[in-house]
Coordinates of C-alpha atoms and ligand atoms in Angstrom, one line a residue:
M1 CA -34.6 -40.3 129.3
S2 CA -35.3 -41.7 125.8
G3 CA -37.3 -44.9 125.6
R4 CA -34.5 -46.6 123.8
M5 CA -32.3 -46.5 127.0
N6 CA -34.6 -49.1 128.5
Q7 CA -33.6 -51.5 125.7
L8 CA -29.9 -51.3 126.4
G9 CA -28.4 -54.4 128.1
T10 CA -25.0 -55.0 129.5
E11 CA -22.1 -57.5 129.7
S12 CA -22.4 -59.3 133.0
A13 CA -18.8 -60.5 132.9
F14 CA -18.0 -57.0 134.2
E15 CA -20.4 -57.5 137.1
V16 CA -18.7 -60.8 138.0
L17 CA -15.4 -59.0 137.8
A18 CA -16.6 -56.4 140.2
R19 CA -18.1 -59.0 142.7
A20 CA -14.8 -61.0 142.5
A21 CA -12.8 -57.8 143.2
A22 CA -15.0 -56.9 146.2
L23 CA -14.5 -60.4 147.7
Q24 CA -10.8 -60.1 147.1
R25 CA -10.7 -56.8 148.9
A26 CA -12.5 -58.4 151.8
G27 CA -9.6 -60.9 152.0
R28 CA -11.0 -63.9 150.1
D29 CA -8.7 -65.9 147.8
I30 CA -10.5 -65.7 144.5
I31 CA -9.4 -67.4 141.2
N32 CA -10.8 -65.6 138.3
L33 CA -12.0 -67.8 135.4
G34 CA -14.6 -65.2 134.5
I35 CA -12.4 -62.9 132.6
G36 CA -12.6 -62.4 128.8
Q37 CA -9.0 -61.2 128.2
P38 CA -5.6 -62.8 127.8
D39 CA -3.7 -62.9 131.1
F40 CA -0.5 -61.9 129.3
P41 CA 1.0 -58.4 129.0
T42 CA 1.2 -56.8 125.6
P43 CA 4.5 -57.9 123.9
P44 CA 7.2 -55.4 124.7
H45 CA 8.0 -54.4 121.0
I46 CA 4.4 -53.1 120.8
V47 CA 4.7 -51.1 124.0
E48 CA 8.0 -49.6 122.8
A49 CA 6.5 -48.5 119.4
A50 CA 3.7 -46.6 121.2
K51 CA 6.2 -45.0 123.6
K52 CA 8.4 -44.0 120.7
A53 CA 5.3 -42.5 118.9
L54 CA 4.6 -40.4 122.0
A55 CA 8.2 -39.3 122.3
E56 CA 8.3 -38.3 118.7
G57 CA 5.3 -36.0 119.1
H58 CA 2.3 -38.0 117.7
H59 CA -0.1 -36.2 120.0
G60 CA -2.7 -34.8 117.7
Y61 CA -5.8 -36.1 115.9
T62 CA -5.2 -38.6 113.1
P63 CA -7.5 -39.1 110.1
A64 CA -10.8 -40.5 111.3
N65 CA -10.3 -43.8 109.6
G66 CA -6.8 -44.3 111.0
I67 CA -3.3 -43.5 109.8
L68 CA -2.5 -45.0 106.4
P69 CA 0.5 -47.1 107.4
L70 CA -1.7 -48.8 109.9
R71 CA -4.5 -49.5 107.4
E72 CA -1.9 -50.8 105.0
A73 CA -0.5 -53.1 107.7
V74 CA -4.1 -54.4 108.3
A75 CA -4.5 -55.1 104.6
A76 CA -1.2 -56.9 104.5
D77 CA -2.1 -58.9 107.6
L78 CA -5.5 -60.0 106.0
H79 CA -3.6 -61.1 102.9
R80 CA -1.1 -63.1 105.0
R81 CA -3.9 -64.8 107.0
H82 CA -6.7 -65.2 104.6
G83 CA -5.1 -64.7 101.1
V84 CA -7.5 -61.8 100.3
T85 CA -6.8 -58.5 98.8
V86 CA -8.5 -55.7 100.7
S87 CA -8.0 -52.0 99.9
P88 CA -6.8 -50.0 103.0
D89 CA -9.5 -47.5 102.0
R90 CA -12.1 -50.0 103.3
V91 CA -10.4 -50.3 106.7
L92 CA -11.9 -48.3 109.5
V93 CA -9.7 -48.3 112.6
V94 CA -11.9 -47.9 115.7
P95 CA -11.4 -48.0 119.5
G96 CA -11.9 -51.7 120.1
G97 CA -13.7 -54.6 118.3
K98 CA -17.0 -53.5 119.9
V99 CA -17.3 -50.3 117.9
T100 CA -17.6 -52.1 114.6
M101 CA -20.6 -54.1 115.9
F102 CA -22.2 -51.0 117.4
F103 CA -21.8 -49.1 114.1
A104 CA -23.1 -52.0 112.0
M105 CA -26.2 -52.4 114.1
M106 CA -26.9 -48.6 114.3
M107 CA -26.5 -48.4 110.6
L108 CA -28.8 -51.3 109.7
G109 CA -31.1 -51.7 112.6
E110 CA -34.4 -49.8 113.1
A111 CA -38.0 -50.6 114.1
G112 CA -39.4 -53.2 111.7
A113 CA -36.0 -54.7 110.8
E114 CA -34.7 -58.0 112.1
I115 CA -31.2 -59.0 113.0
I116 CA -30.1 -62.6 113.4
Y117 CA -27.5 -63.2 116.1
P118 CA -25.7 -66.2 117.7
N119 CA -27.2 -67.5 121.0
P120 CA -25.5 -68.2 123.3
G121 CA -23.3 -65.4 122.0
F122 CA -21.5 -62.2 123.0
P123 CA -24.2 -60.3 125.0
I124 CA -23.6 -57.0 123.3
Y125 CA -25.1 -58.3 120.1
E126 CA -28.6 -58.7 121.5
S127 CA -28.3 -55.5 123.6
V128 CA -27.4 -53.2 120.7
I129 CA -29.9 -54.9 118.3
K130 CA -32.6 -54.0 120.8
F131 CA -31.1 -50.5 121.2
S132 CA -31.3 -49.9 117.5
G133 CA -35.0 -50.7 117.5
A134 CA -34.6 -53.9 115.5
K135 CA -36.0 -57.3 116.5
P136 CA -33.3 -59.7 117.7
V137 CA -33.7 -63.1 116.1
P138 CA -31.6 -65.7 117.9
M139 CA -29.8 -68.4 116.0
A140 CA -29.1 -71.5 118.0
L141 CA -25.6 -72.9 118.4
H142 CA -25.5 -76.7 119.1
E143 CA -23.3 -78.4 121.6
D144 CA -23.4 -81.6 119.6
K145 CA -22.1 -79.6 116.6
G146 CA -19.1 -78.2 118.5
F147 CA -21.3 -75.2 119.1
S148 CA -21.5 -74.4 115.4
F149 CA -24.8 -73.3 113.9
S150 CA -26.7 -75.3 111.3
A151 CA -26.7 -73.4 108.0
E152 CA -30.1 -74.7 107.1
E153 CA -31.6 -73.5 110.4
V154 CA -30.0 -70.1 110.0
L155 CA -31.2 -69.6 106.4
A156 CA -34.7 -70.6 107.6
L157 CA -34.7 -67.6 109.9
I158 CA -34.3 -65.1 107.1
T159 CA -37.3 -63.0 106.2
P160 CA -37.8 -60.0 103.9
R161 CA -37.2 -57.9 107.0
T162 CA -33.8 -59.4 107.8
R163 CA -31.1 -56.7 107.5
L164 CA -28.1 -58.3 109.1
L165 CA -26.8 -61.7 110.1
I166 CA -24.1 -61.9 112.8
V167 CA -21.6 -64.7 112.6
N168 CA -18.9 -65.2 115.3
S169 CA -16.3 -67.9 114.8
P170 CA -14.3 -68.8 116.8
A171 CA -16.9 -67.9 119.4
N172 CA -17.4 -66.3 122.7
P173 CA -18.7 -67.9 125.1
T174 CA -18.5 -71.4 123.6
G175 CA -15.1 -71.6 121.9
G176 CA -17.0 -73.1 118.9
V177 CA -15.5 -73.0 115.4
V178 CA -17.8 -73.2 112.4
P179 CA -16.4 -75.8 110.0
K180 CA -15.7 -74.8 106.4
A181 CA -18.4 -77.1 105.0
E182 CA -21.1 -75.4 107.2
M183 CA -19.8 -71.9 106.3
D184 CA -19.9 -72.9 102.6
K185 CA -23.5 -74.0 103.0
L186 CA -24.4 -70.8 104.7
V187 CA -22.8 -68.6 102.0
A188 CA -24.4 -70.7 99.2
G189 CA -27.8 -70.0 100.8
L190 CA -27.1 -66.3 101.4
V191 CA -26.6 -65.8 97.6
R192 CA -30.4 -66.3 97.4
H193 CA -30.9 -63.4 100.0
P194 CA -29.0 -60.4 98.6
H195 CA -30.8 -58.0 101.0
V196 CA -29.0 -59.5 104.0
A197 CA -25.7 -58.0 105.1
I198 CA -23.3 -60.1 107.2
L199 CA -21.3 -59.0 110.2
S200 CA -18.5 -61.5 110.7
D201 CA -16.9 -61.2 114.2
E202 CA -13.5 -62.8 113.8
I203 CA -11.8 -61.3 116.9
Y204 CA -10.7 -64.8 118.0
G205 CA -9.5 -65.8 114.5
E206 CA -5.9 -66.6 115.6
M207 CA -6.9 -68.6 118.6
L208 CA -7.3 -72.1 117.3
Y209 CA -6.3 -75.5 118.6
D210 CA -6.0 -79.1 117.5
G211 CA -5.3 -78.2 113.9
Q212 CA -8.7 -76.3 113.5
K213 CA -8.7 -73.8 110.6
H214 CA -10.4 -70.5 110.7
V215 CA -12.5 -69.6 107.7
S216 CA -12.9 -65.9 107.1
L217 CA -16.1 -64.7 105.5
L218 CA -13.9 -62.3 103.6
T219 CA -12.8 -65.2 101.4
Y220 CA -16.2 -65.6 99.7
P221 CA -16.3 -63.3 96.6
E222 CA -20.0 -64.1 96.1
I223 CA -21.0 -62.1 99.3
A224 CA -18.0 -59.7 99.4
D225 CA -20.1 -56.6 98.7
R226 CA -22.1 -57.1 101.9
V227 CA -19.6 -58.6 104.5
I228 CA -18.5 -56.4 107.3
L229 CA -15.5 -57.9 109.0
L230 CA -14.9 -57.2 112.7
D231 CA -11.4 -57.8 114.0
G232 CA -8.8 -56.1 116.2
W233 CA -5.8 -56.3 118.4
S234 CA -7.5 -57.0 121.8
K235 CA -7.2 -60.8 122.0
T236 CA -4.5 -61.7 119.5
Y237 CA -1.9 -59.3 120.9
A238 CA -3.2 -59.1 124.5
M239 CA -4.2 -55.4 124.0
T240 CA -7.7 -55.2 125.5
G241 CA -6.9 -51.9 127.3
W242 CA -5.4 -50.2 124.3
R243 CA -8.8 -50.0 122.6
M244 CA -7.7 -51.0 119.1
G245 CA -10.0 -52.7 116.6
Y246 CA -11.0 -52.4 113.0
G247 CA -13.8 -53.0 110.6
V248 CA -13.4 -53.9 106.9
W249 CA -16.5 -52.4 105.3
P250 CA -18.1 -52.8 101.9
E251 CA -17.3 -49.8 99.7
A252 CA -21.0 -48.6 99.7
L253 CA -21.2 -48.7 103.5
F254 CA -17.7 -47.3 104.3
P255 CA -18.6 -43.6 104.1
F256 CA -21.4 -44.1 106.6
A257 CA -19.2 -46.0 109.1
E258 CA -16.6 -43.2 108.8
R259 CA -19.3 -40.6 109.5
L260 CA -20.4 -42.5 112.6
A261 CA -16.7 -42.5 113.7
I262 CA -16.4 -38.7 113.2
N263 CA -19.6 -38.2 115.2
D264 CA -18.5 -40.6 117.9
H265 CA -14.8 -40.5 118.7
S266 CA -13.0 -38.5 115.9
C267 CA -10.1 -41.0 115.7
V268 CA -8.3 -43.6 117.7
N269 CA -5.5 -42.7 120.1
A270 CA -2.6 -41.8 117.9
A271 CA 0.2 -43.6 119.9
A272 CA -1.9 -46.7 120.1
Q273 CA -2.1 -46.8 116.3
Y274 CA 1.7 -46.9 116.1
G275 CA 1.6 -49.8 118.6
G276 CA -0.9 -51.5 116.3
I277 CA 1.5 -51.3 113.3
A278 CA 4.3 -52.9 115.4
A279 CA 1.9 -55.7 116.4
L280 CA 1.0 -56.5 112.8
Q281 CA 4.5 -56.2 111.4
G282 CA 6.6 -57.5 114.3
P283 CA 7.6 -61.0 115.3
R284 CA 4.9 -63.7 115.5
A285 CA 6.7 -65.5 118.3
P286 CA 4.8 -63.7 121.2
V287 CA 1.4 -64.6 119.6
D288 CA 2.5 -68.2 119.0
A289 CA 3.7 -68.5 122.6
M290 CA 0.4 -67.2 124.0
V291 CA -1.6 -69.6 121.8
K292 CA 0.6 -72.5 122.9
A293 CA 0.0 -71.6 126.6
F294 CA -3.8 -71.5 125.9
A295 CA -3.5 -74.9 124.2
E296 CA -1.8 -76.5 127.2
R297 CA -4.4 -75.1 129.6
R298 CA -7.2 -76.3 127.3
A299 CA -5.7 -79.8 127.2
Y300 CA -5.9 -79.8 131.0
I301 CA -9.2 -78.0 131.7
I302 CA -11.6 -79.8 129.2
P303 CA -10.9 -83.4 130.5
A304 CA -10.8 -82.0 134.1
L305 CA -14.3 -80.4 133.7
N306 CA -15.6 -83.6 132.2
K307 CA -14.5 -85.5 135.3
L308 CA -16.4 -83.2 137.7
P309 CA -19.7 -84.7 139.0
G310 CA -22.7 -83.3 137.0
L311 CA -20.6 -81.6 134.3
R312 CA -20.3 -82.4 130.6
C313 CA -17.9 -80.3 128.5
A314 CA -17.6 -80.2 124.7
N315 CA -14.2 -79.7 123.2
P316 CA -14.5 -77.1 120.5
G317 CA -11.4 -75.7 119.0
G318 CA -11.1 -71.9 119.5
A319 CA -10.9 -68.8 121.6
F320 CA -10.0 -69.4 125.3
Y321 CA -13.3 -70.5 126.8
A322 CA -14.8 -73.8 128.0
F323 CA -18.6 -74.0 128.1
P324 CA -19.6 -77.0 130.1
N325 CA -23.2 -78.1 130.6
I326 CA -23.9 -78.1 134.4
E327 CA -27.5 -79.3 134.4
G328 CA -26.4 -82.6 136.1
T329 CA -25.5 -80.6 139.3
G330 CA -29.2 -79.8 139.8
M331 CA -28.4 -76.1 139.9
D332 CA -29.4 -73.5 137.3
S333 CA -26.6 -71.6 135.6
R334 CA -26.9 -68.4 137.7
T335 CA -27.1 -70.3 141.0
F336 CA -24.0 -72.3 140.0
Q337 CA -22.1 -69.1 139.1
S338 CA -23.0 -67.2 142.3
R339 CA -22.6 -70.1 144.7
L340 CA -19.3 -71.2 143.1
L341 CA -18.0 -67.6 143.6
D342 CA -19.3 -67.2 147.1
E343 CA -18.6 -70.7 148.5
A344 CA -15.5 -71.8 146.6
G345 CA -14.0 -68.5 145.5
I346 CA -14.1 -69.3 141.7
A347 CA -15.4 -66.6 139.3
T348 CA -17.1 -67.9 136.2
V349 CA -19.9 -66.5 134.0
S350 CA -23.4 -68.0 133.9
G351 CA -24.4 -69.2 130.4
T352 CA -27.6 -67.1 130.7
S353 CA -25.4 -64.0 130.5
F354 CA -25.0 -65.0 126.8
G355 CA -28.6 -65.4 126.0
E356 CA -31.5 -67.7 126.7
Y357 CA -29.9 -70.7 124.9
G358 CA -27.0 -70.4 127.3
N359 CA -29.3 -71.8 130.1
G360 CA -27.7 -74.9 131.6
Y361 CA -24.2 -73.9 130.8
V362 CA -21.4 -71.9 132.5
R363 CA -18.4 -70.1 130.8
F364 CA -15.0 -70.9 132.2
S365 CA -12.2 -68.7 130.7
Y366 CA -8.8 -70.4 130.7
A367 CA -7.0 -67.1 130.5
A368 CA -5.4 -67.9 133.9
S369 CA -2.2 -69.8 134.8
L370 CA -2.3 -73.6 134.6
E371 CA -1.5 -73.6 138.3
Q372 CA -4.5 -71.4 139.1
I373 CA -6.7 -73.6 136.8
K374 CA -5.6 -76.8 138.6
T375 CA -6.3 -75.2 142.0
A376 CA -9.7 -74.1 140.8
I377 CA -10.6 -77.6 139.5
G378 CA -9.6 -79.1 142.9
R379 CA -11.7 -76.6 144.7
I380 CA -14.8 -77.1 142.4
D381 CA -14.4 -80.9 142.9
G382 CA -14.5 -80.5 146.7
W383 CA -17.4 -78.0 146.5
L384 CA -19.5 -80.3 144.3
N385 CA -18.8 -83.4 146.2
A386 CA -19.6 -81.7 149.5
K387 CA -23.1 -81.1 148.1
R388 CA -23.8 -84.7 147.3
Ligands
PLP1 C1 -17.0 -62.1 120.3 C2 -16.4 -60.8 120.7 N1 -16.4 -59.8 119.9 C3 -15.9 -58.6 120.2 C4 -15.3 -58.4 121.4 C5 -14.9 -57.0 121.8 O1 -13.5 -56.8 121.8 P1 -12.9 -55.4 122.2 O2 -12.4 -55.5 123.6 O3 -11.7 -55.2 121.2 O4 -13.9 -54.3 122.0 C6 -15.3 -59.4 122.4 C7 -14.7 -59.2 123.7 O5 -14.8 -59.9 124.6 C8 -15.8 -60.7 122.0 O6 -15.8 -61.7 122.9

């Protein structure tokens, strides 16, 4: 076994899922608020487009970067959402959002290099940074800033060894959205550090509430030659199982990303790519309805969590996660997570699964029905009060 395998971490949300499923099989009534995917089916017009592609014989390899009509649809969608013009030649369609982050870190990380990443943040960042041999440098997200970073603090972490900075807004696990003023400050500072590439993970870019606006890092011409955009279909179109994502790569990096794709997976499932076109070009109503449902659940769960003894929950405006502080319960995050699952049948994910700065917090996903969420809150209330 290579030494680097010891560096590879994992995503413990999948472990919680397995434990919750085992308890369910044993007959327990489990409510799963640990899950990181929409609880909606993929809209039917997308499913139909993929079925049609199969019926019409799209069974072979496609170009490694993805079929041209799909890459054109991605470029048109980026123009619609962010007002930017991106050549379809810079779009690399990959099997899921994760692949763009893996490629970026394999391309830029090595021993002696440093990569700055959000903490608490998506656990795969830290895992793959270590796997690449680079040093992971955590950037703190602050509860009192709606789980945004401080641009000044981030810029102070940059050294001559920094190769890559990872930004994720709206964020997993906190739901945090970086305000435009903070993003502007960060970009203004990055101009002074031309050796740093930026990976902007915008996979939750269409999941915003309370009038919050998403600021894409693609919209800043002063850093355009070093921004790698990570986006995809998983969350916006409820397509996590299709494995459809894309990266927009700077021209100079694109050939290397494509070469990684050819070495790794050749191309993305052909029929899924046709589904991807239907998603981007089809009606927006299914996406709007899903976001509306998340907004209703969020309007319930955040105040409800704040009323629970020992919990304090910020109200950031994106994704589909609440990230309450649970220190007032006297339990640490992992104990809270495992006792809540075992004793009250509610699956959540400990904040420590998202990095050391997640200590004291627990992630609640509201990708569950309002009815389930209400039942869960009632059970947690009973469970916490029984302890007092
Ligand atoms: C912040 C973030 N980026 C990327 C991904 C990966 O998405 P995909 O399932 O498309 O690989 C996730 C999935 O949970 C995520 O939370």
